[in-house]
Amino acid sequence: MSHEVHNMMEELVEAETEKLFDSPDIRNEPWFSCGCPQCRGDVICYVLNRLQPKYIRSGRGISHHTNNGRAGKFQTDADITALVLEGIQKVSLRKRPHSHGTEEDARDTDTAAPVFYFPAITGRVLNGLSFEPEAEIPVGLYLDGKLCTPLSAAWENPCYTNARTAGHFAFSVQPLPASAAGERRVFEFEIRIQAEGKEPLHHFLKVGAVGGNGAQDAYHAVHTIVLPDLFLFPAQDPFDAMQ
């Protein structure tokens, strides 16, 4: 049974592996032999087996990660790059048998319909008077006046802030159809908060997206929008307003 547990290091390693495999500097090395999907997968496994994992489960895990900051990020990035380079060299020299066609053939078989992918969106809700984090506050992400569909069952929309994540919330939504790969559009999302005893809050943000092929079914830590703090204020008593 799947528990929607995700190692945040996976997409960081995958992104760096793809970047280095496609780098002309690497492809021109005398030891470089192949950049097919199987070799790339071997390198990803090599690196992940040598890195300490960072596990999350759904949007609350992202909130914990955001709340704890990104201390040591530069060192982590440097470690990943060094391990990917080491892995490419070892995989290239090993030259194990391949069970599929060429890299170009594999890419030609990608016939997925083009879609717009969106970054994750995260932020936090604070009390406008005390500046303390708000807990048990429903936060909704909307597009065109409708709640966005979460990327998977591990994500919630609306989601609820809680004390352990210091008022943080996080969203990751399903891709939307694009007319063609490379199509560019700007989408206007709305963060909407309607909580008992609080003034309603509406925060709008524009997100640019480019149509692409393939399928995405997991949160990507390298693609995240961090919103400015959102402040909630007590609802005005109608009797006070009449005086």
PDB file of N, CA and C in Angstrom, residues 108-210:
ATOM      1  N   ASP A 108      11.893   9.770 -29.107  1.00  0.00           N
ATOM      2  CA  ASP A 108      10.892   9.862 -30.160  1.00  0.00           C
ATOM      3  C   ASP A 108       9.586   9.214 -29.774  1.00  0.00           C
ATOM      4  N   THR A 109       9.613   8.278 -28.809  1.00  0.00           N
ATOM      5  CA  THR A 109       8.396   7.578 -28.412  1.00  0.00           C
ATOM      6  C   THR A 109       7.580   8.370 -27.408  1.00  0.00           C
ATOM      7  N   ASP A 110       8.082   9.540 -26.990  1.00  0.00           N
ATOM      8  CA  ASP A 110       7.360  10.350 -26.019  1.00  0.00           C
ATOM      9  C   ASP A 110       6.254  11.115 -26.740  1.00  0.00           C
ATOM     10  N   THR A 111       5.045  10.569 -26.667  1.00  0.00           N
ATOM     11  CA  THR A 111       3.918  11.156 -27.389  1.00  0.00           C
ATOM     12  C   THR A 111       2.883  11.734 -26.439  1.00  0.00           C
ATOM     13  N   ALA A 112       3.280  11.986 -25.200  1.00  0.00           N
ATOM     14  CA  ALA A 112       2.336  12.531 -24.230  1.00  0.00           C
ATOM     15  C   ALA A 112       1.835  13.895 -24.693  1.00  0.00           C
ATOM     16  N   ALA A 113       0.571  14.172 -24.439  1.00  0.00           N
ATOM     17  CA  ALA A 113      -0.008  15.451 -24.824  1.00  0.00           C
ATOM     18  C   ALA A 113       0.654  16.575 -24.049  1.00  0.00           C
ATOM     19  N   PRO A 114       0.882  17.719 -24.687  1.00  0.00           N
ATOM     20  CA  PRO A 114       1.534  18.835 -23.997  1.00  0.00           C
ATOM     21  C   PRO A 114       0.651  19.405 -22.892  1.00  0.00           C
ATOM     22  N   VAL A 115       1.276  19.785 -21.801  1.00  0.00           N
ATOM     23  CA  VAL A 115       0.556  20.342 -20.662  1.00  0.00           C
ATOM     24  C   VAL A 115       1.385  21.455 -20.033  1.00  0.00           C
ATOM     25  N   PHE A 116       0.715  22.281 -19.224  1.00  0.00           N
ATOM     26  CA  PHE A 116       1.380  23.292 -18.427  1.00  0.00           C
ATOM     27  C   PHE A 116       1.663  22.721 -17.044  1.00  0.00           C
ATOM     28  N   TYR A 117       2.927  22.696 -16.646  1.00  0.00           N
ATOM     29  CA  TYR A 117       3.289  22.301 -15.297  1.00  0.00           C
ATOM     30  C   TYR A 117       3.397  23.546 -14.428  1.00  0.00           C
ATOM     31  N   PHE A 118       3.049  23.408 -13.160  1.00  0.00           N
ATOM     32  CA  PHE A 118       3.090  24.541 -12.237  1.00  0.00           C
ATOM     33  C   PHE A 118       4.018  24.244 -11.073  1.00  0.00           C
ATOM     34  N   PRO A 119       4.730  25.253 -10.602  1.00  0.00           N
ATOM     35  CA  PRO A 119       5.561  25.056  -9.411  1.00  0.00           C
ATOM     36  C   PRO A 119       4.686  24.874  -8.177  1.00  0.00           C
ATOM     37  N   ALA A 120       5.261  24.300  -7.145  1.00  0.00           N
ATOM     38  CA  ALA A 120       4.568  24.258  -5.853  1.00  0.00           C
ATOM     39  C   ALA A 120       4.480  25.683  -5.313  1.00  0.00           C
ATOM     40  N   ILE A 121       3.465  25.932  -4.519  1.00  0.00           N
ATOM     41  CA  ILE A 121       3.249  27.251  -3.929  1.00  0.00           C
ATOM     42  C   ILE A 121       3.160  27.085  -2.422  1.00  0.00           C
ATOM     43  N   THR A 122       3.973  27.827  -1.694  1.00  0.00           N
ATOM     44  CA  THR A 122       3.983  27.698  -0.241  1.00  0.00           C
ATOM     45  C   THR A 122       4.056  29.075   0.410  1.00  0.00           C
ATOM     46  N   GLY A 123       3.593  29.165   1.644  1.00  0.00           N
ATOM     47  CA  GLY A 123       3.605  30.417   2.384  1.00  0.00           C
ATOM     48  C   GLY A 123       3.174  30.148   3.814  1.00  0.00           C
ATOM     49  N   ARG A 124       2.912  31.196   4.555  1.00  0.00           N
ATOM     50  CA  ARG A 124       2.433  31.004   5.917  1.00  0.00           C
ATOM     51  C   ARG A 124       1.434  32.102   6.274  1.00  0.00           C
ATOM     52  N   VAL A 125       0.588  31.787   7.270  1.00  0.00           N
ATOM     53  CA  VAL A 125      -0.466  32.690   7.717  1.00  0.00           C
ATOM     54  C   VAL A 125      -0.158  33.128   9.143  1.00  0.00           C
ATOM     55  N   LEU A 126      -0.136  34.452   9.359  1.00  0.00           N
ATOM     56  CA  LEU A 126       0.170  35.001  10.672  1.00  0.00           C
ATOM     57  C   LEU A 126      -0.985  35.843  11.180  1.00  0.00           C
ATOM     58  N   ASN A 127      -1.081  35.958  12.493  1.00  0.00           N
ATOM     59  CA  ASN A 127      -2.064  36.835  13.108  1.00  0.00           C
ATOM     60  C   ASN A 127      -1.611  38.282  12.896  1.00  0.00           C
ATOM     61  N   GLY A 128      -2.510  39.117  12.346  1.00  0.00           N
ATOM     62  CA  GLY A 128      -2.152  40.484  12.020  1.00  0.00           C
ATOM     63  C   GLY A 128      -1.905  41.375  13.212  1.00  0.00           C
ATOM     64  N   LEU A 129      -2.333  40.951  14.410  1.00  0.00           N
ATOM     65  CA  LEU A 129      -2.144  41.763  15.617  1.00  0.00           C
ATOM     66  C   LEU A 129      -0.948  41.296  16.446  1.00  0.00           C
ATOM     67  N   SER A 130      -0.801  39.982  16.573  1.00  0.00           N
ATOM     68  CA  SER A 130       0.276  39.443  17.415  1.00  0.00           C
ATOM     69  C   SER A 130       1.475  38.958  16.612  1.00  0.00           C
ATOM     70  N   PHE A 131       1.288  38.781  15.291  1.00  0.00           N
ATOM     71  CA  PHE A 131       2.332  38.257  14.398  1.00  0.00           C
ATOM     72  C   PHE A 131       2.707  36.815  14.715  1.00  0.00           C
ATOM     73  N   GLU A 132       1.845  36.136  15.476  1.00  0.00           N
ATOM     74  CA  GLU A 132       2.047  34.723  15.760  1.00  0.00           C
ATOM     75  C   GLU A 132       1.444  33.882  14.635  1.00  0.00           C
ATOM     76  N   PRO A 133       1.991  32.681  14.385  1.00  0.00           N
ATOM     77  CA  PRO A 133       1.432  31.809  13.358  1.00  0.00           C
ATOM     78  C   PRO A 133      -0.010  31.416  13.681  1.00  0.00           C
ATOM     79  N   GLU A 134      -0.840  31.373  12.657  1.00  0.00           N
ATOM     80  CA  GLU A 134      -2.226  30.941  12.807  1.00  0.00           C
ATOM     81  C   GLU A 134      -2.317  29.431  12.596  1.00  0.00           C
ATOM     82  N   ALA A 135      -3.097  28.755  13.458  1.00  0.00           N
ATOM     83  CA  ALA A 135      -3.286  27.315  13.349  1.00  0.00           C
ATOM     84  C   ALA A 135      -4.741  26.996  13.030  1.00  0.00           C
ATOM     85  N   GLU A 136      -4.946  25.863  12.360  1.00  0.00           N
ATOM     86  CA  GLU A 136      -6.275  25.371  11.991  1.00  0.00           C
ATOM     87  C   GLU A 136      -7.038  26.400  11.140  1.00  0.00           C
ATOM     88  N   ILE A 137      -6.321  27.007  10.203  1.00  0.00           N
ATOM     89  CA  ILE A 137      -6.924  27.960   9.278  1.00  0.00           C
ATOM     90  C   ILE A 137      -7.001  27.319   7.900  1.00  0.00           C
ATOM     91  N   PRO A 138      -8.195  27.256   7.277  1.00  0.00           N
ATOM     92  CA  PRO A 138      -8.296  26.684   5.929  1.00  0.00           C
ATOM     93  C   PRO A 138      -7.780  27.666   4.881  1.00  0.00           C
ATOM     94  N   VAL A 139      -6.878  27.189   4.037  1.00  0.00           N
ATOM     95  CA  VAL A 139      -6.304  28.005   2.972  1.00  0.00           C
ATOM     96  C   VAL A 139      -6.605  27.313   1.642  1.00  0.00           C
ATOM     97  N   GLY A 140      -7.229  28.038   0.716  1.00  0.00           N
ATOM     98  CA  GLY A 140      -7.588  27.463  -0.572  1.00  0.00           C
ATOM     99  C   GLY A 140      -6.828  28.112  -1.709  1.00  0.00           C
ATOM    100  N   LEU A 141      -6.489  27.312  -2.721  1.00  0.00           N
ATOM    101  CA  LEU A 141      -5.843  27.817  -3.933  1.00  0.00           C
ATOM    102  C   LEU A 141      -6.840  27.714  -5.077  1.00  0.00           C
ATOM    103  N   TYR A 142      -7.093  28.845  -5.734  1.00  0.00           N
ATOM    104  CA  TYR A 142      -8.119  28.914  -6.773  1.00  0.00           C
ATOM    105  C   TYR A 142      -7.520  29.367  -8.101  1.00  0.00           C
ATOM    106  N   LEU A 143      -8.168  28.934  -9.175  1.00  0.00           N
ATOM    107  CA  LEU A 143      -7.864  29.401 -10.517  1.00  0.00           C
ATOM    108  C   LEU A 143      -9.185  29.567 -11.256  1.00  0.00           C
ATOM    109  N   ASP A 144      -9.416  30.752 -11.793  1.00  0.00           N
ATOM    110  CA  ASP A 144     -10.679  31.065 -12.462  1.00  0.00           C
ATOM    111  C   ASP A 144     -11.879  30.844 -11.542  1.00  0.00           C
ATOM    112  N   GLY A 145     -11.697  31.155 -10.266  1.00  0.00           N
ATOM    113  CA  GLY A 145     -12.781  31.062  -9.311  1.00  0.00           C
ATOM    114  C   GLY A 145     -13.086  29.670  -8.808  1.00  0.00           C
ATOM    115  N   LYS A 146     -12.285  28.667  -9.200  1.00  0.00           N
ATOM    116  CA  LYS A 146     -12.529  27.288  -8.782  1.00  0.00           C
ATOM    117  C   LYS A 146     -11.303  26.750  -8.051  1.00  0.00           C
ATOM    118  N   LEU A 147     -11.581  25.876  -7.066  1.00  0.00           N
ATOM    119  CA  LEU A 147     -10.485  25.231  -6.358  1.00  0.00           C
ATOM    120  C   LEU A 147      -9.627  24.418  -7.329  1.00  0.00           C
ATOM    121  N   CYS A 148      -8.316  24.575  -7.260  1.00  0.00           N
ATOM    122  CA  CYS A 148      -7.414  23.810  -8.118  1.00  0.00           C
ATOM    123  C   CYS A 148      -7.389  22.344  -7.682  1.00  0.00           C
ATOM    124  N   THR A 149      -7.244  21.453  -8.646  1.00  0.00           N
ATOM    125  CA  THR A 149      -7.165  20.033  -8.351  1.00  0.00           C
ATOM    126  C   THR A 149      -5.754  19.686  -7.885  1.00  0.00           C
ATOM    127  N   PRO A 150      -5.597  19.063  -6.708  1.00  0.00           N
ATOM    128  CA  PRO A 150      -4.251  18.717  -6.212  1.00  0.00           C
ATOM    129  C   PRO A 150      -3.536  17.756  -7.149  1.00  0.00           C
ATOM    130  N   LEU A 151      -2.205  17.781  -7.093  1.00  0.00           N
ATOM    131  CA  LEU A 151      -1.395  16.920  -7.949  1.00  0.00           C
ATOM    132  C   LEU A 151      -1.644  15.449  -7.654  1.00  0.00           C
ATOM    133  N   SER A 152      -1.861  15.114  -6.386  1.00  0.00           N
ATOM    134  CA  SER A 152      -2.129  13.728  -6.009  1.00  0.00           C
ATOM    135  C   SER A 152      -2.912  13.731  -4.704  1.00  0.00           C
ATOM    136  N   ALA A 153      -3.275  12.533  -4.253  1.00  0.00           N
ATOM    137  CA  ALA A 153      -4.049  12.417  -3.016  1.00  0.00           C
ATOM    138  C   ALA A 153      -3.258  12.846  -1.791  1.00  0.00           C
ATOM    139  N   ALA A 154      -1.930  12.982  -1.930  1.00  0.00           N
ATOM    140  CA  ALA A 154      -1.102  13.396  -0.795  1.00  0.00           C
ATOM    141  C   ALA A 154      -1.226  14.880  -0.508  1.00  0.00           C
ATOM    142  N   TRP A 155      -1.821  15.623  -1.428  1.00  0.00           N
ATOM    143  CA  TRP A 155      -1.964  17.069  -1.266  1.00  0.00           C
ATOM    144  C   TRP A 155      -3.417  17.414  -0.973  1.00  0.00           C
ATOM    145  N   GLU A 156      -3.633  18.508  -0.255  1.00  0.00           N
ATOM    146  CA  GLU A 156      -4.980  18.938   0.104  1.00  0.00           C
ATOM    147  C   GLU A 156      -5.248  20.331  -0.452  1.00  0.00           C
ATOM    148  N   ASN A 157      -6.472  20.559  -0.870  1.00  0.00           N
ATOM    149  CA  ASN A 157      -6.915  21.892  -1.274  1.00  0.00           C
ATOM    150  C   ASN A 157      -8.425  21.980  -1.037  1.00  0.00           C
ATOM    151  N   PRO A 158      -8.845  22.747  -0.026  1.00  0.00           N
ATOM    152  CA  PRO A 158      -7.994  23.572   0.847  1.00  0.00           C
ATOM    153  C   PRO A 158      -7.169  22.734   1.811  1.00  0.00           C
ATOM    154  N   CYS A 159      -6.073  23.350   2.277  1.00  0.00           N
ATOM    155  CA  CYS A 159      -5.271  22.709   3.319  1.00  0.00           C
ATOM    156  C   CYS A 159      -5.388  23.536   4.592  1.00  0.00           C
ATOM    157  N   TYR A 160      -5.034  22.926   5.708  1.00  0.00           N
ATOM    158  CA  TYR A 160      -5.174  23.595   7.006  1.00  0.00           C
ATOM    159  C   TYR A 160      -3.800  23.824   7.625  1.00  0.00           C
ATOM    160  N   THR A 161      -3.589  25.039   8.112  1.00  0.00           N
ATOM    161  CA  THR A 161      -2.356  25.315   8.841  1.00  0.00           C
ATOM    162  C   THR A 161      -2.423  24.622  10.200  1.00  0.00           C
ATOM    163  N   ASN A 162      -1.263  24.397  10.798  1.00  0.00           N
ATOM    164  CA  ASN A 162      -1.255  23.827  12.137  1.00  0.00           C
ATOM    165  C   ASN A 162      -0.054  24.353  12.911  1.00  0.00           C
ATOM    166  N   ALA A 163      -0.059  24.118  14.215  1.00  0.00           N
ATOM    167  CA  ALA A 163       0.970  24.679  15.083  1.00  0.00           C
ATOM    168  C   ALA A 163       2.346  24.104  14.781  1.00  0.00           C
ATOM    169  N   ARG A 164       2.405  22.826  14.397  1.00  0.00           N
ATOM    170  CA  ARG A 164       3.709  22.190  14.177  1.00  0.00           C
ATOM    171  C   ARG A 164       4.441  22.789  12.989  1.00  0.00           C
ATOM    172  N   THR A 165       3.714  23.284  12.000  1.00  0.00           N
ATOM    173  CA  THR A 165       4.359  23.864  10.819  1.00  0.00           C
ATOM    174  C   THR A 165       4.379  25.383  10.881  1.00  0.00           C
ATOM    175  N   ALA A 166       4.106  25.953  12.042  1.00  0.00           N
ATOM    176  CA  ALA A 166       4.209  27.401  12.258  1.00  0.00           C
ATOM    177  C   ALA A 166       3.411  28.204  11.242  1.00  0.00           C
ATOM    178  N   GLY A 167       2.200  27.736  10.959  1.00  0.00           N
ATOM    179  CA  GLY A 167       1.316  28.481  10.076  1.00  0.00           C
ATOM    180  C   GLY A 167       1.574  28.322   8.596  1.00  0.00           C
ATOM    181  N   HIS A 168       2.463  27.414   8.206  1.00  0.00           N
ATOM    182  CA  HIS A 168       2.777  27.241   6.790  1.00  0.00           C
ATOM    183  C   HIS A 168       1.708  26.413   6.074  1.00  0.00           C
ATOM    184  N   PHE A 169       1.577  26.681   4.786  1.00  0.00           N
ATOM    185  CA  PHE A 169       0.712  25.890   3.904  1.00  0.00           C
ATOM    186  C   PHE A 169       1.480  25.618   2.617  1.00  0.00           C
ATOM    187  N   ALA A 170       1.032  24.620   1.853  1.00  0.00           N
ATOM    188  CA  ALA A 170       1.704  24.286   0.601  1.00  0.00           C
ATOM    189  C   ALA A 170       0.717  23.647  -0.355  1.00  0.00           C
ATOM    190  N   PHE A 171       0.869  23.986  -1.648  1.00  0.00           N
ATOM    191  CA  PHE A 171       0.011  23.427  -2.696  1.00  0.00           C
ATOM    192  C   PHE A 171       0.879  22.924  -3.850  1.00  0.00           C
ATOM    193  N   SER A 172       0.405  21.843  -4.483  1.00  0.00           N
ATOM    194  CA  SER A 172       0.949  21.390  -5.755  1.00  0.00           C
ATOM    195  C   SER A 172      -0.248  20.895  -6.562  1.00  0.00           C
ATOM    196  N   VAL A 173      -0.431  21.451  -7.761  1.00  0.00           N
ATOM    197  CA  VAL A 173      -1.666  21.197  -8.515  1.00  0.00           C
ATOM    198  C   VAL A 173      -1.381  20.432  -9.794  1.00  0.00           C
ATOM    199  N   GLN A 174      -2.430  19.817 -10.313  1.00  0.00           N
ATOM    200  CA  GLN A 174      -2.312  19.049 -11.543  1.00  0.00           C
ATOM    201  C   GLN A 174      -2.021  19.952 -12.736  1.00  0.00           C
ATOM    202  N   PRO A 175      -1.250  19.433 -13.708  1.00  0.00           N
ATOM    203  CA  PRO A 175      -0.995  20.206 -14.921  1.00  0.00           C
ATOM    204  C   PRO A 175      -2.285  20.442 -15.697  1.00  0.00           C
ATOM    205  N   LEU A 176      -2.293  21.487 -16.527  1.00  0.00           N
ATOM    206  CA  LEU A 176      -3.427  21.809 -17.388  1.00  0.00           C
ATOM    207  C   LEU A 176      -3.024  21.636 -18.846  1.00  0.00           C
ATOM    208  N   PRO A 177      -3.965  21.271 -19.730  1.00  0.00           N
ATOM    209  CA  PRO A 177      -3.626  21.034 -21.141  1.00  0.00           C
ATOM    210  C   PRO A 177      -3.077  22.287 -21.819  1.00  0.00           C
ATOM    211  N   ALA A 178      -2.094  22.076 -22.663  1.00  0.00           N
ATOM    212  CA  ALA A 178      -1.546  23.141 -23.500  1.00  0.00           C
ATOM    213  C   ALA A 178      -1.835  22.794 -24.963  1.00  0.00           C
ATOM    214  N   SER A 179      -1.931  23.792 -25.812  1.00  0.00           N
ATOM    215  CA  SER A 179      -2.223  23.534 -27.220  1.00  0.00           C
ATOM    216  C   SER A 179      -1.017  22.970 -27.948  1.00  0.00           C
ATOM    217  N   ALA A 180       0.190  23.269 -27.447  1.00  0.00           N
ATOM    218  CA  ALA A 180       1.407  22.767 -28.081  1.00  0.00           C
ATOM    219  C   ALA A 180       2.565  22.912 -27.106  1.00  0.00           C
ATOM    220  N   ALA A 181       3.566  22.063 -27.283  1.00  0.00           N
ATOM    221  CA  ALA A 181       4.775  22.198 -26.479  1.00  0.00           C
ATOM    222  C   ALA A 181       5.428  23.537 -26.799  1.00  0.00           C
ATOM    223  N   GLY A 182       5.844  24.229 -25.766  1.00  0.00           N
ATOM    224  CA  GLY A 182       6.449  25.537 -25.967  1.00  0.00           C
ATOM    225  C   GLY A 182       5.476  26.695 -25.862  1.00  0.00           C
ATOM    226  N   GLU A 183       4.167  26.411 -25.782  1.00  0.00           N
ATOM    227  CA  GLU A 183       3.187  27.491 -25.618  1.00  0.00           C
ATOM    228  C   GLU A 183       3.412  28.174 -24.273  1.00  0.00           C
ATOM    229  N   ARG A 184       3.325  29.504 -24.280  1.00  0.00           N
ATOM    230  CA  ARG A 184       3.548  30.280 -23.056  1.00  0.00           C
ATOM    231  C   ARG A 184       2.258  30.959 -22.624  1.00  0.00           C
ATOM    232  N   ARG A 185       1.965  30.851 -21.313  1.00  0.00           N
ATOM    233  CA  ARG A 185       0.777  31.499 -20.763  1.00  0.00           C
ATOM    234  C   ARG A 185       1.063  31.988 -19.353  1.00  0.00           C
ATOM    235  N   VAL A 186       0.301  32.971 -18.944  1.00  0.00           N
ATOM    236  CA  VAL A 186       0.373  33.463 -17.575  1.00  0.00           C
ATOM    237  C   VAL A 186      -0.952  33.153 -16.890  1.00  0.00           C
ATOM    238  N   PHE A 187      -0.895  32.472 -15.773  1.00  0.00           N
ATOM    239  CA  PHE A 187      -2.084  32.085 -15.021  1.00  0.00           C
ATOM    240  C   PHE A 187      -2.151  32.919 -13.746  1.00  0.00           C
ATOM    241  N   GLU A 188      -3.368  33.381 -13.405  1.00  0.00           N
ATOM    242  CA  GLU A 188      -3.544  34.151 -12.174  1.00  0.00           C
ATOM    243  C   GLU A 188      -4.238  33.288 -11.137  1.00  0.00           C
ATOM    244  N   PHE A 189      -3.484  32.902 -10.123  1.00  0.00           N
ATOM    245  CA  PHE A 189      -4.005  32.100  -9.031  1.00  0.00           C
ATOM    246  C   PHE A 189      -4.456  33.019  -7.892  1.00  0.00           C
ATOM    247  N   GLU A 190      -5.320  32.478  -7.057  1.00  0.00           N
ATOM    248  CA  GLU A 190      -5.804  33.221  -5.900  1.00  0.00           C
ATOM    249  C   GLU A 190      -5.681  32.361  -4.654  1.00  0.00           C
ATOM    250  N   ILE A 191      -5.069  32.916  -3.618  1.00  0.00           N
ATOM    251  CA  ILE A 191      -5.084  32.312  -2.290  1.00  0.00           C
ATOM    252  C   ILE A 191      -6.263  32.915  -1.556  1.00  0.00           C
ATOM    253  N   ARG A 192      -7.186  32.079  -1.095  1.00  0.00           N
ATOM    254  CA  ARG A 192      -8.408  32.556  -0.450  1.00  0.00           C
ATOM    255  C   ARG A 192      -8.521  31.952   0.938  1.00  0.00           C
ATOM    256  N   ILE A 193      -8.686  32.818   1.944  1.00  0.00           N
ATOM    257  CA  ILE A 193      -8.843  32.360   3.319  1.00  0.00           C
ATOM    258  C   ILE A 193     -10.132  32.936   3.886  1.00  0.00           C
ATOM    259  N   GLN A 194     -11.003  32.060   4.312  1.00  0.00           N
ATOM    260  CA  GLN A 194     -12.258  32.449   4.958  1.00  0.00           C
ATOM    261  C   GLN A 194     -12.375  31.634   6.236  1.00  0.00           C
ATOM    262  N   ALA A 195     -12.043  32.262   7.362  1.00  0.00           N
ATOM    263  CA  ALA A 195     -12.039  31.579   8.649  1.00  0.00           C
ATOM    264  C   ALA A 195     -12.961  32.301   9.616  1.00  0.00           C
ATOM    265  N   GLU A 196     -13.574  31.530  10.481  1.00  0.00           N
ATOM    266  CA  GLU A 196     -14.515  32.092  11.449  1.00  0.00           C
ATOM    267  C   GLU A 196     -13.820  33.116  12.347  1.00  0.00           C
ATOM    268  N   GLY A 197     -14.441  34.273  12.494  1.00  0.00           N
ATOM    269  CA  GLY A 197     -13.902  35.310  13.341  1.00  0.00           C
ATOM    270  C   GLY A 197     -12.787  36.125  12.721  1.00  0.00           C
ATOM    271  N   LYS A 198     -12.498  35.887  11.434  1.00  0.00           N
ATOM    272  CA  LYS A 198     -11.415  36.592  10.751  1.00  0.00           C
ATOM    273  C   LYS A 198     -11.949  37.327   9.511  1.00  0.00           C
ATOM    274  N   GLU A 199     -11.299  38.425   9.182  1.00  0.00           N
ATOM    275  CA  GLU A 199     -11.624  39.099   7.934  1.00  0.00           C
ATOM    276  C   GLU A 199     -11.207  38.218   6.764  1.00  0.00           C
ATOM    277  N   PRO A 200     -12.047  38.092   5.720  1.00  0.00           N
ATOM    278  CA  PRO A 200     -11.646  37.292   4.552  1.00  0.00           C
ATOM    279  C   PRO A 200     -10.362  37.847   3.932  1.00  0.00           C
ATOM    280  N   LEU A 201      -9.539  36.948   3.402  1.00  0.00           N
ATOM    281  CA  LEU A 201      -8.282  37.360   2.788  1.00  0.00           C
ATOM    282  C   LEU A 201      -8.203  36.813   1.372  1.00  0.00           C
ATOM    283  N   HIS A 202      -7.810  37.656   0.432  1.00  0.00           N
ATOM    284  CA  HIS A 202      -7.632  37.265  -0.968  1.00  0.00           C
ATOM    285  C   HIS A 202      -6.257  37.738  -1.420  1.00  0.00           C
ATOM    286  N   HIS A 203      -5.419  36.800  -1.814  1.00  0.00           N
ATOM    287  CA  HIS A 203      -4.083  37.148  -2.308  1.00  0.00           C
ATOM    288  C   HIS A 203      -3.932  36.582  -3.721  1.00  0.00           C
ATOM    289  N   PHE A 204      -3.573  37.426  -4.673  1.00  0.00           N
ATOM    290  CA  PHE A 204      -3.462  37.012  -6.068  1.00  0.00           C
ATOM    291  C   PHE A 204      -1.993  36.947  -6.490  1.00  0.00           C
ATOM    292  N   LEU A 205      -1.682  35.957  -7.317  1.00  0.00           N
ATOM    293  CA  LEU A 205      -0.329  35.844  -7.848  1.00  0.00           C
ATOM    294  C   LEU A 205      -0.374  35.332  -9.281  1.00  0.00           C
ATOM    295  N   LYS A 206       0.503  35.857 -10.111  1.00  0.00           N
ATOM    296  CA  LYS A 206       0.593  35.428 -11.507  1.00  0.00           C
ATOM    297  C   LYS A 206       1.760  34.469 -11.666  1.00  0.00           C
ATOM    298  N   VAL A 207       1.497  33.365 -12.384  1.00  0.00           N
ATOM    299  CA  VAL A 207       2.509  32.325 -12.590  1.00  0.00           C
ATOM    300  C   VAL A 207       2.644  32.083 -14.088  1.00  0.00           C
ATOM    301  N   GLY A 208       3.838  32.268 -14.605  1.00  0.00           N
ATOM    302  CA  GLY A 208       4.101  31.956 -16.003  1.00  0.00           C
ATOM    303  C   GLY A 208       4.394  30.478 -16.180  1.00  0.00           C
ATOM    304  N   ALA A 209       3.912  29.902 -17.280  1.00  0.00           N
ATOM    305  CA  ALA A 209       4.123  28.473 -17.534  1.00  0.00           C
ATOM    306  C   ALA A 209       4.375  28.257 -19.017  1.00  0.00           C
ATOM    307  N   VAL A 210       5.159  27.225 -19.317  1.00  0.00           N
ATOM    308  CA  VAL A 210       5.481  26.849 -20.688  1.00  0.00           C
ATOM    309  C   VAL A 210       5.014  25.424 -20.911  1.00  0.00           C
TER     310      VAL A 210
END
